[in-house]
Tab-separated table of C-alpha atoms in Angstrom:
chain	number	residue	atom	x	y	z
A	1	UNK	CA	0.000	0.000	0.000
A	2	UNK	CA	1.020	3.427	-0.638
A	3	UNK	CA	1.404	6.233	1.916
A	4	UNK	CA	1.614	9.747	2.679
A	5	UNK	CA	2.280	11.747	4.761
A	6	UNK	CA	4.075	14.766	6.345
A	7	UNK	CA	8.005	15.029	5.345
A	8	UNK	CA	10.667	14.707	5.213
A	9	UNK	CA	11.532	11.271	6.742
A	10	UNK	CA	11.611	11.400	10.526
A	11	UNK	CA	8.583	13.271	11.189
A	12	UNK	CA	6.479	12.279	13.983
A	13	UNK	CA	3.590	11.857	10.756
A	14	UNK	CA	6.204	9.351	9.493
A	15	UNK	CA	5.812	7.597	12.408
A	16	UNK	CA	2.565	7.231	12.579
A	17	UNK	CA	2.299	6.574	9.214
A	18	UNK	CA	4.157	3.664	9.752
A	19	UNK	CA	2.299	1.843	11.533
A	20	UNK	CA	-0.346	1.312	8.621
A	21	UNK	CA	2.216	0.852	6.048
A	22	UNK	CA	6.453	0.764	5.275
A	23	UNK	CA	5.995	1.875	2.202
A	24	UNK	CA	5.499	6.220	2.664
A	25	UNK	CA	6.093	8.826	0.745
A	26	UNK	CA	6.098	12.563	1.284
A	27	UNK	CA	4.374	15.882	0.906
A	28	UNK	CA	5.158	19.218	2.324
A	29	UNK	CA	2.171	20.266	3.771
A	30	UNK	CA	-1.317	18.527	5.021
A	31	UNK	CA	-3.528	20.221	2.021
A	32	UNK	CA	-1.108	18.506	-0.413
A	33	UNK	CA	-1.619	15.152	1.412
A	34	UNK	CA	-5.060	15.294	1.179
A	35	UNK	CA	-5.236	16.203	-2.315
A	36	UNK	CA	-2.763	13.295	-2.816
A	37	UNK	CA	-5.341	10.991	-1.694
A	38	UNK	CA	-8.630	13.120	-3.408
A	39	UNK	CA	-6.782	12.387	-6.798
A	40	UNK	CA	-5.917	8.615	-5.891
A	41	UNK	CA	-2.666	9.646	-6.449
A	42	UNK	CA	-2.197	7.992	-3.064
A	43	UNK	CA	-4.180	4.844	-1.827
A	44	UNK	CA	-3.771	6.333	1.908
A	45	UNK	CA	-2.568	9.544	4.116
A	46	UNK	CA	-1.906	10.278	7.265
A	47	UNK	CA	-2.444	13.677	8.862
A	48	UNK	CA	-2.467	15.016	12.163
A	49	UNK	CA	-5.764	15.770	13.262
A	50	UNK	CA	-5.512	17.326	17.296
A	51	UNK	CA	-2.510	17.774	19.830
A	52	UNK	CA	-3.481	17.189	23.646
A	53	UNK	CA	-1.283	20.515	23.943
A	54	UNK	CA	-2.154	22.731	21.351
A	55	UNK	CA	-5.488	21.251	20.283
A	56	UNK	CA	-6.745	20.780	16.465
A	57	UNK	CA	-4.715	20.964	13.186
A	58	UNK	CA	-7.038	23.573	11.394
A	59	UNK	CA	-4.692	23.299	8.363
A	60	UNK	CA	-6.185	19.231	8.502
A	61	UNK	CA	-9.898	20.181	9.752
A	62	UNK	CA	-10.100	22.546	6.630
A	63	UNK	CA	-8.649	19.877	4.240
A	64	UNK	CA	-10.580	17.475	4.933
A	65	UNK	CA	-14.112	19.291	4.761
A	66	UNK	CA	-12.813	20.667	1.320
A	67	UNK	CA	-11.931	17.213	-0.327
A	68	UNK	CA	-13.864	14.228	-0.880
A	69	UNK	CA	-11.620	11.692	0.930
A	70	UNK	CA	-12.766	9.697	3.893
A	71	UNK	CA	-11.499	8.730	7.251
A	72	UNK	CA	-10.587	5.297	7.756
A	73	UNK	CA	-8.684	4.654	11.062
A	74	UNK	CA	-7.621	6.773	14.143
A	75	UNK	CA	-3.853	6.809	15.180
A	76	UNK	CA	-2.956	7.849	18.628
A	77	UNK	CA	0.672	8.226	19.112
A	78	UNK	CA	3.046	9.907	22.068
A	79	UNK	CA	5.074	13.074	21.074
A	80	UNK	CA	8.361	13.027	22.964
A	81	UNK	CA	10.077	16.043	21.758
A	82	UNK	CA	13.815	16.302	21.939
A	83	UNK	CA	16.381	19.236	21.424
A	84	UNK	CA	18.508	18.179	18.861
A	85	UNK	CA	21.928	20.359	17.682
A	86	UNK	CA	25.754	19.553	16.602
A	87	UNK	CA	26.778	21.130	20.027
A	88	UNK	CA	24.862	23.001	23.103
A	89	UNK	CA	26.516	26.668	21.261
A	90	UNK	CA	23.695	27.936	18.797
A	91	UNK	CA	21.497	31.229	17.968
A	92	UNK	CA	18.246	29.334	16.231
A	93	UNK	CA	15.643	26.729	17.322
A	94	UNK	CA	13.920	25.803	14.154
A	95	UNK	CA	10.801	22.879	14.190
A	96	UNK	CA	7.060	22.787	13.299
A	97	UNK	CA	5.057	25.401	14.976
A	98	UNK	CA	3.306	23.112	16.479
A	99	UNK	CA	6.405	21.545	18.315
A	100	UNK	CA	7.518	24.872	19.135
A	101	UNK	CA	4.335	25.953	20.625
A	102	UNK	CA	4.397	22.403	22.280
A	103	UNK	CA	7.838	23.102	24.183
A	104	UNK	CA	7.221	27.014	25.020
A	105	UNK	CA	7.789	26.928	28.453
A	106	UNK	CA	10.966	24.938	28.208
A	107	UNK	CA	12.414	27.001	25.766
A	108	UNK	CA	11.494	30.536	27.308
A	109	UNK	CA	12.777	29.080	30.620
A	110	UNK	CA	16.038	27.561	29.339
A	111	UNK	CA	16.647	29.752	26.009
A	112	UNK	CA	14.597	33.235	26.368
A	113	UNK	CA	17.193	34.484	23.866
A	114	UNK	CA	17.274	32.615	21.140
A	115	UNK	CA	15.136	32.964	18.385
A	116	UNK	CA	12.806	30.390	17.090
A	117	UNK	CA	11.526	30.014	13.531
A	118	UNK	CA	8.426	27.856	12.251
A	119	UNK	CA	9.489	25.615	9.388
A	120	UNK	CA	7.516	22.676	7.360
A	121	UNK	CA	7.723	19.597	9.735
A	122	UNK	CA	10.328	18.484	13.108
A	123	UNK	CA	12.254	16.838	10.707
A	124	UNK	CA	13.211	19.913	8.518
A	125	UNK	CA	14.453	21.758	11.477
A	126	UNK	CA	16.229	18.634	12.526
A	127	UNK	CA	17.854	18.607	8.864
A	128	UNK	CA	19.047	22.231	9.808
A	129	UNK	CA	20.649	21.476	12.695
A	130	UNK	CA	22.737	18.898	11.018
A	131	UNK	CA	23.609	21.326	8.220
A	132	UNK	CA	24.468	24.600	9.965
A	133	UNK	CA	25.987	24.253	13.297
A	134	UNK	CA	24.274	27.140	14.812
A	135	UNK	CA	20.714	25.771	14.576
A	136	UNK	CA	18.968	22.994	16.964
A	137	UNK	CA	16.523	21.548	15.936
A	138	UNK	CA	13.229	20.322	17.841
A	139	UNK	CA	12.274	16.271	17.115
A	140	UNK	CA	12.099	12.708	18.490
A	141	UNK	CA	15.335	11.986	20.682
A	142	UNK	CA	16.028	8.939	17.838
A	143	UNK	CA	16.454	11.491	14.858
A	144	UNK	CA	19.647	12.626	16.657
A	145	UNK	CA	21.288	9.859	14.007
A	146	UNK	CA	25.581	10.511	14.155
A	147	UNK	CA	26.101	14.122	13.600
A	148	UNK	CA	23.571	15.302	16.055
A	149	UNK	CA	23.647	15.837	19.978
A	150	UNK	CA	20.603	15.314	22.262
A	151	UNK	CA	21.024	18.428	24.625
A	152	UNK	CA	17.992	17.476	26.359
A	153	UNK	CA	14.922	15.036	26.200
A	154	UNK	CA	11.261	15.619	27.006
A	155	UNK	CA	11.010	18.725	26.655
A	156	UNK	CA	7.607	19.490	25.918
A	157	UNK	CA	5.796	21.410	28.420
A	158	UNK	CA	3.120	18.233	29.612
A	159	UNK	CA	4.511	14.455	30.045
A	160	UNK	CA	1.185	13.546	28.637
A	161	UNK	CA	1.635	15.390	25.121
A	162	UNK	CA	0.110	12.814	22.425
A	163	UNK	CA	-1.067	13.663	18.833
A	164	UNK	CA	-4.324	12.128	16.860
A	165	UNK	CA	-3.631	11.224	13.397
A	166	UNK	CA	-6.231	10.679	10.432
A	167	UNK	CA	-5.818	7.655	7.695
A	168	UNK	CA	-7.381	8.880	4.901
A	169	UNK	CA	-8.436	7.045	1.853
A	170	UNK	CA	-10.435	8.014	-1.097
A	171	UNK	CA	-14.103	8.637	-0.914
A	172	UNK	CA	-15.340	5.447	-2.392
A	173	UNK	CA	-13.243	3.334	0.551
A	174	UNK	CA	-15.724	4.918	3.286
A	175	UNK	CA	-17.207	2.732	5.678
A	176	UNK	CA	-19.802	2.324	8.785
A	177	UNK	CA	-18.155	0.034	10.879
A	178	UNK	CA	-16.255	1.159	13.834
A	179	UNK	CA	-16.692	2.306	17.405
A	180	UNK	CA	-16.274	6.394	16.446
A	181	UNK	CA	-17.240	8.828	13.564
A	182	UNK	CA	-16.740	12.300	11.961
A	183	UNK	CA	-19.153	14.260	10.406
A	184	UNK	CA	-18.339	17.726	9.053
A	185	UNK	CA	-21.919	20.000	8.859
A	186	UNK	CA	-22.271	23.347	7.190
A	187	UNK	CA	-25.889	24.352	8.657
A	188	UNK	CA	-25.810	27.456	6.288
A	189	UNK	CA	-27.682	29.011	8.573
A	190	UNK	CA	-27.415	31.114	12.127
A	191	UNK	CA	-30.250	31.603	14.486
A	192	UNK	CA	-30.488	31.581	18.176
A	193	UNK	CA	-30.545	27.746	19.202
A	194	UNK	CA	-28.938	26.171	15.829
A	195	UNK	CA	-25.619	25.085	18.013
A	196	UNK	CA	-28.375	23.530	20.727
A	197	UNK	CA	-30.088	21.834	17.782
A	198	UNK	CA	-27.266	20.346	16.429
A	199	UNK	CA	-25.878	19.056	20.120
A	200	UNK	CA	-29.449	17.808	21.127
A	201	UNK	CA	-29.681	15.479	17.771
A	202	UNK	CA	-26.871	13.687	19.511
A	203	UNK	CA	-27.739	13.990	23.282
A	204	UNK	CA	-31.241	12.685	22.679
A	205	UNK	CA	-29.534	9.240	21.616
A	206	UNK	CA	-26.964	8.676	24.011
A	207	UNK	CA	-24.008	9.430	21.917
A	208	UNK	CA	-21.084	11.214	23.821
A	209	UNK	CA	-19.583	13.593	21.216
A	210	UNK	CA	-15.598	13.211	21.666
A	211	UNK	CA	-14.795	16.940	20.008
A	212	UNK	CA	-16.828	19.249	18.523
A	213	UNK	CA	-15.371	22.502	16.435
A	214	UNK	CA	-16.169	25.055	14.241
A	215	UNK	CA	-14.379	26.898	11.450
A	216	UNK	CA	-14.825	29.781	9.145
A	217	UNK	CA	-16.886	28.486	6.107
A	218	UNK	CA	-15.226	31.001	3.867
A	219	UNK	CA	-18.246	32.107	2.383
A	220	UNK	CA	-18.904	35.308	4.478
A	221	UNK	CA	-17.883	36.722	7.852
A	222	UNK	CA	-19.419	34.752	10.888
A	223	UNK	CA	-20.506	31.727	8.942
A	224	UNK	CA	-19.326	28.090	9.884
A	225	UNK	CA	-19.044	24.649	9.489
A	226	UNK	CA	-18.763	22.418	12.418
A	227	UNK	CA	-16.536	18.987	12.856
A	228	UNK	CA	-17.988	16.483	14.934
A	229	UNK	CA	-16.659	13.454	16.203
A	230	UNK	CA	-18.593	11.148	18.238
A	231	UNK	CA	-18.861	7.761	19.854
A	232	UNK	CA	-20.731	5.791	17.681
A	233	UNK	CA	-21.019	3.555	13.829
A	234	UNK	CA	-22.666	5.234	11.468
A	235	UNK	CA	-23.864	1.389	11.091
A	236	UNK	CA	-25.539	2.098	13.934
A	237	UNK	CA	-29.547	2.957	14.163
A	238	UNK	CA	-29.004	6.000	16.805
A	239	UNK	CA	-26.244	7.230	14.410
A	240	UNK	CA	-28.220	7.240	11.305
A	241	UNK	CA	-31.529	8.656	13.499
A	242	UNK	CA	-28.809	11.609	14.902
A	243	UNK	CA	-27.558	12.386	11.296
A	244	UNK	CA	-31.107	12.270	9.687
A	245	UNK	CA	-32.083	15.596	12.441
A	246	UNK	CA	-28.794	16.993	11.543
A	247	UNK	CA	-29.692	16.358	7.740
A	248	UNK	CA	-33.274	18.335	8.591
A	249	UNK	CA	-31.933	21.142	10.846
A	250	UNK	CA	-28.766	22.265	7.757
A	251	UNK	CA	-31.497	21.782	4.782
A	252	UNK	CA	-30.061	25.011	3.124
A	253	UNK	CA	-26.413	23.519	3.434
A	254	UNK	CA	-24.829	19.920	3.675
A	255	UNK	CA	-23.691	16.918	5.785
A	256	UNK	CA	-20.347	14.826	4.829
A	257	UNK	CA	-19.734	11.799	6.540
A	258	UNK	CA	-15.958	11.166	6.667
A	259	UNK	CA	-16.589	7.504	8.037
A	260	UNK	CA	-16.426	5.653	10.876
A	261	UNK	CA	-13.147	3.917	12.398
A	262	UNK	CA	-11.488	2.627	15.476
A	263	UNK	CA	-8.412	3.928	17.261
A	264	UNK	CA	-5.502	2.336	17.424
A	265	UNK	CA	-2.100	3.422	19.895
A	266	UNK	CA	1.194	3.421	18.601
A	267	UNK	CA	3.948	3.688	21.458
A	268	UNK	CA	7.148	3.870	19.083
């Protein structure tokens, strides 16, 4: 099977993507992975999805409401973030925003005068340090390889940091089975009560709703779309009853069901 994900190799994406498949290949960005996959370019991709630190990917919860792909298994995988340089003397801490946002205490506390710069993925700003000698880099304590140093380990400002990763496949590979879903809804409409509408359809059938969120539709200012995930099959009758009020409450907009899936926990 072929797989993509975030790159360059090294990435905590690439490890996670690993665990459905050896065989990965690499995009720059989430939007191109997802497009990967739209176009079958792909047969799978693997994004991240939410942080327990930072919360959601938005560049992954607008992807995926833009293409027609579906969701086809949950990843759960530990982030152990390392500082990675050639030698503890350097001016720049490059990594993913994310993983910089991730490890803010640590590095105001330990480094409030160096800068830090956002780049692609961890694994670019590890590829940094290993080229210019005044850069660390921010990434998984094993991407140190031979030219690298690990100035310090766990460095991310909670022990309990972990990351949620989406395998996506084309649209046609959706299915019903599994113990959790995700909807995305555009209600196309606002009134006082919609949000309670939308919650109730799911509340009145005993379905716990694991993350609910809402981003700019892009039509106009102060219209959404909301991503839903929830405990349930869309197999299942409560599901389909929940989804059929939704259905009736966004008539003047739409309803995509991503799929349903299970999670799985990687620990390497």
């Amino acid at each position: 099977m072929q797989i993509v994900t975030l790159g360059p190799a090294g990435t905590y994406s690439h490890r996670a993507a690993r665990a459905v498949d050896n065989n990965v290949g690499f995009k720059e960005s989430v939007s191109a992975i997802v497009a990967a996959v739209d176009t079958e370019e792909y047969e799978r991709g693997v994004v991240p999805i939410e942080n327990s630190i930072e919360g959601s990917v938005t560049e992954t919860l607008d992807s995926i409401a833009d293409s027609d792909v579906a969701v086809t298994q949950e990843i759960v995988t530990p982030i152990r973030h390392a500082l990675l340089a050639q030698s503890s003397e350097f001016e720049l801490i490059a990594s993913h925003s994310q993983a910089l946002a991730q490890c803010r205490s640590y590095l105001e506390d330990t480094y409030p005068d160096v800068r830090a710069e956002a780049v692609a993925s961890t694994a670019r700003g590890v590829e940094r340090a290993r080229e210019d000698p005044g850069v660390a880099g921010i990434g998984h304590p094993d991407n140190a390889g031979d030219i690298l140093t690990v100035i310090s380990e766990d460095i991310q400002d909670r022990s309990s940091n972990a990351t949620r990763f989406f395998v996506v496949a084309p649209e046609t590979e959706r299915v019903t089975a599994g113990g959790r879903s995700t909807v995305v809804v555009y209600p196309n409409a606002n009134y006082p009560g919609l949000l309670l509408e939308l919650l109730e359809a799911f509340a009145d059938r005993d379905i716990n709703l694991s993350r609910i969120e809402s981003r700019p539709s892009g039509n106009r200012l102060g219209d959404y779309l909301f991503h839903i995930d929830f405990e349930a099959g869309l197999y299942e009758s409560r599901a389909q009853e929940a989804l059929k009020s939704i259905e009736s409450i966004a008539t003047d907009g739409w309803v995509k069901r991503l799929g349903s899936y299970d999670r799985r926990h990687v620990v390497e």
